[in-house]
JSON list of C-alpha atoms in Angstrom, two decimals:
[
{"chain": "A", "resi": 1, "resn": "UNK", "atom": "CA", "xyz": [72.76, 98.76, 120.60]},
{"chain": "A", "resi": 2, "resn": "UNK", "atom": "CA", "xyz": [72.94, 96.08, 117.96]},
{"chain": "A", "resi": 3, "resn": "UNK", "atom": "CA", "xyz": [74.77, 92.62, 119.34]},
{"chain": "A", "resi": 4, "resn": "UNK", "atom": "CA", "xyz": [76.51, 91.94, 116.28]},
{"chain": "A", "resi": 5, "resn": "UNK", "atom": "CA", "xyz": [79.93, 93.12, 114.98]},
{"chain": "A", "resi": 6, "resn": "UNK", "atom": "CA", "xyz": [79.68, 96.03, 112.60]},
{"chain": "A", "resi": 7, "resn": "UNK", "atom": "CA", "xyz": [82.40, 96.97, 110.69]},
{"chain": "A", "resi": 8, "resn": "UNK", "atom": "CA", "xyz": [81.92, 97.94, 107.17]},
{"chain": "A", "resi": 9, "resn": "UNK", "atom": "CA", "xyz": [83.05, 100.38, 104.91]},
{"chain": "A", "resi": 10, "resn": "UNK", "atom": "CA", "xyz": [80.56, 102.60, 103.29]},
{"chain": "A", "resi": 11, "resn": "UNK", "atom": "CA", "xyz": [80.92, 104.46, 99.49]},
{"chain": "A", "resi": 12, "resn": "UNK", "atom": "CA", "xyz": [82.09, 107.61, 101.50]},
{"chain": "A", "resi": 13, "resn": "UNK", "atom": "CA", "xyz": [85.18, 105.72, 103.02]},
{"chain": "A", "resi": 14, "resn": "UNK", "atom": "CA", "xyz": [83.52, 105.94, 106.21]},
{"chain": "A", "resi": 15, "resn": "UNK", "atom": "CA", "xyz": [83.62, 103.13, 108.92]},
{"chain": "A", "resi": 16, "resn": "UNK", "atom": "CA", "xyz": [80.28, 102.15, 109.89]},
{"chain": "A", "resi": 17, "resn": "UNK", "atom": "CA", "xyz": [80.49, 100.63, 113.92]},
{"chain": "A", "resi": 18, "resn": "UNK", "atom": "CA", "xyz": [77.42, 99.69, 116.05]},
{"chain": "A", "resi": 19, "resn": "UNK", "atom": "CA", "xyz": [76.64, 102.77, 117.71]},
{"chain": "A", "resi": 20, "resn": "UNK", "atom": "CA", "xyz": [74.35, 105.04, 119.70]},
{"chain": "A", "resi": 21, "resn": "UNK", "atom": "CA", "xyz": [73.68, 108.83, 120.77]},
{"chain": "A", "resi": 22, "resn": "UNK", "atom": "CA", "xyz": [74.29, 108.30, 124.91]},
{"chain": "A", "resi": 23, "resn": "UNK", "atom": "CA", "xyz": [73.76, 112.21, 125.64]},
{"chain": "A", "resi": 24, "resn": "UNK", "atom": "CA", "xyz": [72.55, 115.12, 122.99]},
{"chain": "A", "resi": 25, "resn": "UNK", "atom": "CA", "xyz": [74.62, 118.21, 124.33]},
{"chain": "A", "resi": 26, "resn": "UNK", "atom": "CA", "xyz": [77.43, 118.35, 124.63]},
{"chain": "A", "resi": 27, "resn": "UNK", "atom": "CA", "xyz": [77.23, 114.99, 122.11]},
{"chain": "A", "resi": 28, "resn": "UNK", "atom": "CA", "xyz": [78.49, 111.86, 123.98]},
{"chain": "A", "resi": 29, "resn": "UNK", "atom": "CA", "xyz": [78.38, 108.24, 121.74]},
{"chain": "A", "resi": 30, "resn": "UNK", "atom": "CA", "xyz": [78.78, 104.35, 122.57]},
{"chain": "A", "resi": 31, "resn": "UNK", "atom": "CA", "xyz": [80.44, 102.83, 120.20]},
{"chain": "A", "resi": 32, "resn": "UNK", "atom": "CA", "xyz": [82.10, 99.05, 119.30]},
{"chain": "A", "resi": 33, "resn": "UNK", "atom": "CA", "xyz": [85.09, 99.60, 117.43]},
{"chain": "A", "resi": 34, "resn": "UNK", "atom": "CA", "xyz": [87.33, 97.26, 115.66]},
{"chain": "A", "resi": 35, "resn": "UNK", "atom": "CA", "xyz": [90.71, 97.07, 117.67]},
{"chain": "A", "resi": 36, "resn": "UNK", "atom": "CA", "xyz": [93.33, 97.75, 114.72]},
{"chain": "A", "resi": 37, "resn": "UNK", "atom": "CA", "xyz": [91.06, 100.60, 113.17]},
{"chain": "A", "resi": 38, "resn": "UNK", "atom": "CA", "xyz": [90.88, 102.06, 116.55]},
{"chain": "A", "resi": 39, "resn": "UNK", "atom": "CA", "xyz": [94.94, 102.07, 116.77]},
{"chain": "A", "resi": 40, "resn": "UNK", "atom": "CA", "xyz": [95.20, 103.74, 113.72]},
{"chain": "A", "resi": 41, "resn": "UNK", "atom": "CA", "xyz": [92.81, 106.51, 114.33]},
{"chain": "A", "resi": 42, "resn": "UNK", "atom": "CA", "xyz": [94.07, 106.98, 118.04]},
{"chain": "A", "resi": 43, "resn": "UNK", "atom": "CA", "xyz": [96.91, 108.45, 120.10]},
{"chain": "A", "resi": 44, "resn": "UNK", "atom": "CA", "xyz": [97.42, 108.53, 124.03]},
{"chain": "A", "resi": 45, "resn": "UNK", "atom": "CA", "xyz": [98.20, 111.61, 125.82]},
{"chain": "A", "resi": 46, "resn": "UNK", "atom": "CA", "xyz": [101.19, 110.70, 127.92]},
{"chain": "A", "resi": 47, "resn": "UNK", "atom": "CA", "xyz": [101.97, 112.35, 130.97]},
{"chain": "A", "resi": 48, "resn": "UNK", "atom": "CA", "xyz": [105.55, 111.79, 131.27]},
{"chain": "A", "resi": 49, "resn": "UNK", "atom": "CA", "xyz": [106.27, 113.53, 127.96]},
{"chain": "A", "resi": 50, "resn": "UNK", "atom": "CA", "xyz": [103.93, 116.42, 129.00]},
{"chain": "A", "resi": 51, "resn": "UNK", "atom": "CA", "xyz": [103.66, 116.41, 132.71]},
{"chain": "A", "resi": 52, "resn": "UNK", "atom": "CA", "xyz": [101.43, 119.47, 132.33]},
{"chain": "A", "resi": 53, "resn": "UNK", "atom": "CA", "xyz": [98.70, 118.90, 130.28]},
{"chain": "A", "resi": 54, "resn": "UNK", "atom": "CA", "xyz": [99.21, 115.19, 129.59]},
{"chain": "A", "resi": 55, "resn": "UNK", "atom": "CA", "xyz": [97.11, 112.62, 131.60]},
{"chain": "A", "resi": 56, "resn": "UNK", "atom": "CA", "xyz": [97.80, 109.31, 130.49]},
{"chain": "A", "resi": 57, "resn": "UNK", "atom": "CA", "xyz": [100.65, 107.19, 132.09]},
{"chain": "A", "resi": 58, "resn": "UNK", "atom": "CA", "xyz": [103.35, 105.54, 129.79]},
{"chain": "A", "resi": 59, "resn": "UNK", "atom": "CA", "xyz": [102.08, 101.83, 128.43]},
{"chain": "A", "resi": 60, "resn": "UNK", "atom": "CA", "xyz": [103.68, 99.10, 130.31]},
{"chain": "A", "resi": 61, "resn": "UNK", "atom": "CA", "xyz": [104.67, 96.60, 127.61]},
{"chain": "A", "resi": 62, "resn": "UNK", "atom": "CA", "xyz": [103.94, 93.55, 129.68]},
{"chain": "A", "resi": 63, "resn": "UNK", "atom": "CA", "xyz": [100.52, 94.28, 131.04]},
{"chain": "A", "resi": 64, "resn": "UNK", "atom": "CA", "xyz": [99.28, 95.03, 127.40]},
{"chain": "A", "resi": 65, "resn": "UNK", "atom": "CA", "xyz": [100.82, 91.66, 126.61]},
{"chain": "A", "resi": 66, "resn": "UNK", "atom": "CA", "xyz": [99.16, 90.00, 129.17]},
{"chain": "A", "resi": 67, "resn": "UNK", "atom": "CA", "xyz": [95.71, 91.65, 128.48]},
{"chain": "A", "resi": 68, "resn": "UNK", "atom": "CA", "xyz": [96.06, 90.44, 124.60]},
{"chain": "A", "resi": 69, "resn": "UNK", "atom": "CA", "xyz": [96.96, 87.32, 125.75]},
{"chain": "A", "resi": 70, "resn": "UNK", "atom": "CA", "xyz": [94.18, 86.89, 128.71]},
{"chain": "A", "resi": 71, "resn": "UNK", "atom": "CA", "xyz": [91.36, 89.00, 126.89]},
{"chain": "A", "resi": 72, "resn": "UNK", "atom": "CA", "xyz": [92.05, 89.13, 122.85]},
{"chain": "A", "resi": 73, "resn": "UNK", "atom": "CA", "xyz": [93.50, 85.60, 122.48]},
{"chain": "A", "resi": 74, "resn": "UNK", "atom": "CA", "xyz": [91.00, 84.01, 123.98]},
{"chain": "A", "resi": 75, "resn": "UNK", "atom": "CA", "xyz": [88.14, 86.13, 122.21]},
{"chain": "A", "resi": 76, "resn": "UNK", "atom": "CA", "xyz": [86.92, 87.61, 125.19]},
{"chain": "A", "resi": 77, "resn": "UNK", "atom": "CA", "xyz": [84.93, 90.91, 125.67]},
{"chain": "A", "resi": 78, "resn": "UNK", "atom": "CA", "xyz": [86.38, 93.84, 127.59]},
{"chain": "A", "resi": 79, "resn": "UNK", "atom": "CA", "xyz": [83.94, 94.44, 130.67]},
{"chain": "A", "resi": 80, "resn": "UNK", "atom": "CA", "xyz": [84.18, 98.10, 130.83]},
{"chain": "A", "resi": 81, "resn": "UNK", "atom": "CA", "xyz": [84.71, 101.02, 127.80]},
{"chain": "A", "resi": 82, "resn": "UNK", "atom": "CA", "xyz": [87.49, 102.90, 126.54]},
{"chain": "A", "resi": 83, "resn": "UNK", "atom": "CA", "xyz": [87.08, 106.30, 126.65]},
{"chain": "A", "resi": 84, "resn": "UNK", "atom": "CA", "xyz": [87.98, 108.54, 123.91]},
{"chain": "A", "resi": 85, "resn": "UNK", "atom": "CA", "xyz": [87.92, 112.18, 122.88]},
{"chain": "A", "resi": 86, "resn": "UNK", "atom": "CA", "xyz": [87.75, 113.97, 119.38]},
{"chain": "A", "resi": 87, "resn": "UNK", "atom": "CA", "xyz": [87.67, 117.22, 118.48]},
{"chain": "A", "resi": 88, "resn": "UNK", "atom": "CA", "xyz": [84.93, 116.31, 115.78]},
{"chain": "A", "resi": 89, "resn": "UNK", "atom": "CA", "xyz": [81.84, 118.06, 116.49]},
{"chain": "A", "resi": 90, "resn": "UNK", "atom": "CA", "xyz": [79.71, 115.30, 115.36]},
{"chain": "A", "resi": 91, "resn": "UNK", "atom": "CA", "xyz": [79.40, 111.70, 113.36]},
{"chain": "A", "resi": 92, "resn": "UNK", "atom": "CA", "xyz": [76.37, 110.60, 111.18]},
{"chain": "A", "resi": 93, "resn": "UNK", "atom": "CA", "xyz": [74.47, 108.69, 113.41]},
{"chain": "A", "resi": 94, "resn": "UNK", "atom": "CA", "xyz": [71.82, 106.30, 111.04]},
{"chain": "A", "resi": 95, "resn": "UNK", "atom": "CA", "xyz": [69.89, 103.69, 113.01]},
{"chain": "A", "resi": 96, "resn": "UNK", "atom": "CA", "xyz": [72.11, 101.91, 115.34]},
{"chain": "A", "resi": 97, "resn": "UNK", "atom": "CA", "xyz": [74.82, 102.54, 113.51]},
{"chain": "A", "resi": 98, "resn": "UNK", "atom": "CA", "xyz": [77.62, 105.24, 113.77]},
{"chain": "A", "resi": 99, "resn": "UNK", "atom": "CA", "xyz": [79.65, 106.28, 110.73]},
{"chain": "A", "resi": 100, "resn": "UNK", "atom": "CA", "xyz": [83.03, 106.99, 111.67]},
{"chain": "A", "resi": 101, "resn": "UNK", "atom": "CA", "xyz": [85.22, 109.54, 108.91]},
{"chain": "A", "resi": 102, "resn": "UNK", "atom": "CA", "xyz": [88.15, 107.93, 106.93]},
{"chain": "A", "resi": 103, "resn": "UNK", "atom": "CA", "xyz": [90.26, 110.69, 108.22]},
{"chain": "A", "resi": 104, "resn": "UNK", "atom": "CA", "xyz": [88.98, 110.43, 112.38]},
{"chain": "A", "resi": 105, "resn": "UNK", "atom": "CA", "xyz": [90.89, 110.99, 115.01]},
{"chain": "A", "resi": 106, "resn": "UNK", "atom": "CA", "xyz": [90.84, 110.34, 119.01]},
{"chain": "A", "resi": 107, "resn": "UNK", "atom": "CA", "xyz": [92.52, 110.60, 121.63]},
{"chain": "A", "resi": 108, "resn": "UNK", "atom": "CA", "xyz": [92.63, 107.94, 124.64]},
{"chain": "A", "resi": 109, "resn": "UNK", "atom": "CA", "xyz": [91.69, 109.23, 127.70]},
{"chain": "A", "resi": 110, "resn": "UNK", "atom": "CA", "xyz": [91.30, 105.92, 129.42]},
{"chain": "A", "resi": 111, "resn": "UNK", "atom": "CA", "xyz": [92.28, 102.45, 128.36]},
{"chain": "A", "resi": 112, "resn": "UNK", "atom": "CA", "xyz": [95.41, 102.82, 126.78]},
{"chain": "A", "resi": 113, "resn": "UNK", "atom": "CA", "xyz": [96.96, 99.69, 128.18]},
{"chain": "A", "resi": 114, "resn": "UNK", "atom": "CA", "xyz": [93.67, 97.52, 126.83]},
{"chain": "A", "resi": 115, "resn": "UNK", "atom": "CA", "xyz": [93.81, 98.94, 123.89]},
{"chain": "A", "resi": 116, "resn": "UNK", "atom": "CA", "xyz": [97.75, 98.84, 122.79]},
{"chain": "A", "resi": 117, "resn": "UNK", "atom": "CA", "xyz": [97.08, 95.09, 124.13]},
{"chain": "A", "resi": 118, "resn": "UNK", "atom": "CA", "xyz": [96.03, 95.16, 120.24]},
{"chain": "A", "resi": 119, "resn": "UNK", "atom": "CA", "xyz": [99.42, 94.99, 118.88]},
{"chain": "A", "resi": 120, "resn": "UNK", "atom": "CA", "xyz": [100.19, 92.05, 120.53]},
{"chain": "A", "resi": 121, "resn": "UNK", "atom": "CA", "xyz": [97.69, 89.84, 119.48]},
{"chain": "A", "resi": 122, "resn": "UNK", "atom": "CA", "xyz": [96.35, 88.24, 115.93]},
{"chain": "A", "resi": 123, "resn": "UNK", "atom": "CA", "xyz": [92.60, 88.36, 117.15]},
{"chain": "A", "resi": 124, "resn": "UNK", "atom": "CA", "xyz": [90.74, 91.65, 115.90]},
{"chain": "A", "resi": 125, "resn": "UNK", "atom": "CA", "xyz": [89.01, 92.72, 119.34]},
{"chain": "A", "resi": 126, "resn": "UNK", "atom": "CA", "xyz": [86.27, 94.67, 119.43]},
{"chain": "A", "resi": 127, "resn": "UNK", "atom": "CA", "xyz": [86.19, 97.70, 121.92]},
{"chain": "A", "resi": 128, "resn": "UNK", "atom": "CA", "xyz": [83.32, 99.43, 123.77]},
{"chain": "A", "resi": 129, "resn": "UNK", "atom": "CA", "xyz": [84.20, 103.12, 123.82]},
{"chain": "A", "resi": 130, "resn": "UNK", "atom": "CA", "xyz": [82.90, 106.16, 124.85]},
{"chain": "A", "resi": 131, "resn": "UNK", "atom": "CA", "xyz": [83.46, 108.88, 122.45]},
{"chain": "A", "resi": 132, "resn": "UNK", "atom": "CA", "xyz": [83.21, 112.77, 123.71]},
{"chain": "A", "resi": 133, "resn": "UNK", "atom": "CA", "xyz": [82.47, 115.33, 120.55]},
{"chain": "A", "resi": 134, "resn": "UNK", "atom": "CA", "xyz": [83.84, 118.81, 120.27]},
{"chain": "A", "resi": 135, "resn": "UNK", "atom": "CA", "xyz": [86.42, 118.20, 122.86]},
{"chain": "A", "resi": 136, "resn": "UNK", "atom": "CA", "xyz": [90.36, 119.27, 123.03]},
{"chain": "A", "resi": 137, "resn": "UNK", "atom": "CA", "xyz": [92.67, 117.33, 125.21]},
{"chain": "A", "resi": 138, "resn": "UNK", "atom": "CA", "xyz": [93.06, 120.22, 127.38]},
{"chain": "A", "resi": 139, "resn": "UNK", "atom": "CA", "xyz": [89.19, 119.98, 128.10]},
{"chain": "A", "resi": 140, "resn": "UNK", "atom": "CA", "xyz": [89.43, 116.32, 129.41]},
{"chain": "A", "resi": 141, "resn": "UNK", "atom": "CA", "xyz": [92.40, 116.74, 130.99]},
{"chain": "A", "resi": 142, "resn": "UNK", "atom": "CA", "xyz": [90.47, 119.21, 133.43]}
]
């Protein structure tokens, strides 16, 4: 995976992110995503609000705070991935670069309080993720 930070727009409004193809089928991708395009495009499942099918817990304000101000503010890397879900069956993979739609959307299966620890801080992070393909929550919720 390429070592810099890639995160350009192309002509077709995609978002271009350093990126690889970890597993073919069912399609599986690591990924380094800008922090504030990744809150945009994402939303957590919470479990309190669906105790059924939801997994995630609720976001503790003050550990996200703390994690922007221990991790992001001091332009740290995160040591482990986020891992996110889409319902996309695929993204154009060219090189060692992935190009993610204008219009994408995931869901945060783990990570949530690394992630929201986004909004608290002026620094752009960038987040390892893996991203699962052709996948509804309910599928990994089970």
């Amino acid at each position: 995976m390429a070592t810099k930070k890639t995160t350009e727009h192309g002509g077709d409004g995609a978002f271009q992110v350093a990126g690889i193809v970890l597993r073919d089928d069912p399609i599986v991708y690591l990924a380094a995503i800008g922090g504030r395009w990744l809150l945009d495009h994402s939303t957590p499942s919470w479990r309190a609000l669906d105790p059924q099918n939801g997994f995630q817990r609720i976001v503790k304000e003050q550990r996200a705070k703390e994690i922007a101000r221990t991790v992001l503010d001091t332009h740290r890397t995160f040591p482990n991935a986020i891992t996110l879900a889409t319902k996309a069956k695929t993204f154009e993979v060219t090189g060692c670069n992935l190009h993610l739609p204008h219009n994408a959307k995931f869901l945060v299966v783990d990570g949530q309080h690394r992630l929201w620890a986004q909004k608290y801080s002026s620094v752009d992070g960038t987040y390892p993720c893996i991203i699962h393909m052709n996948r509804t929550e309910q599928q990994m919720a089970e």
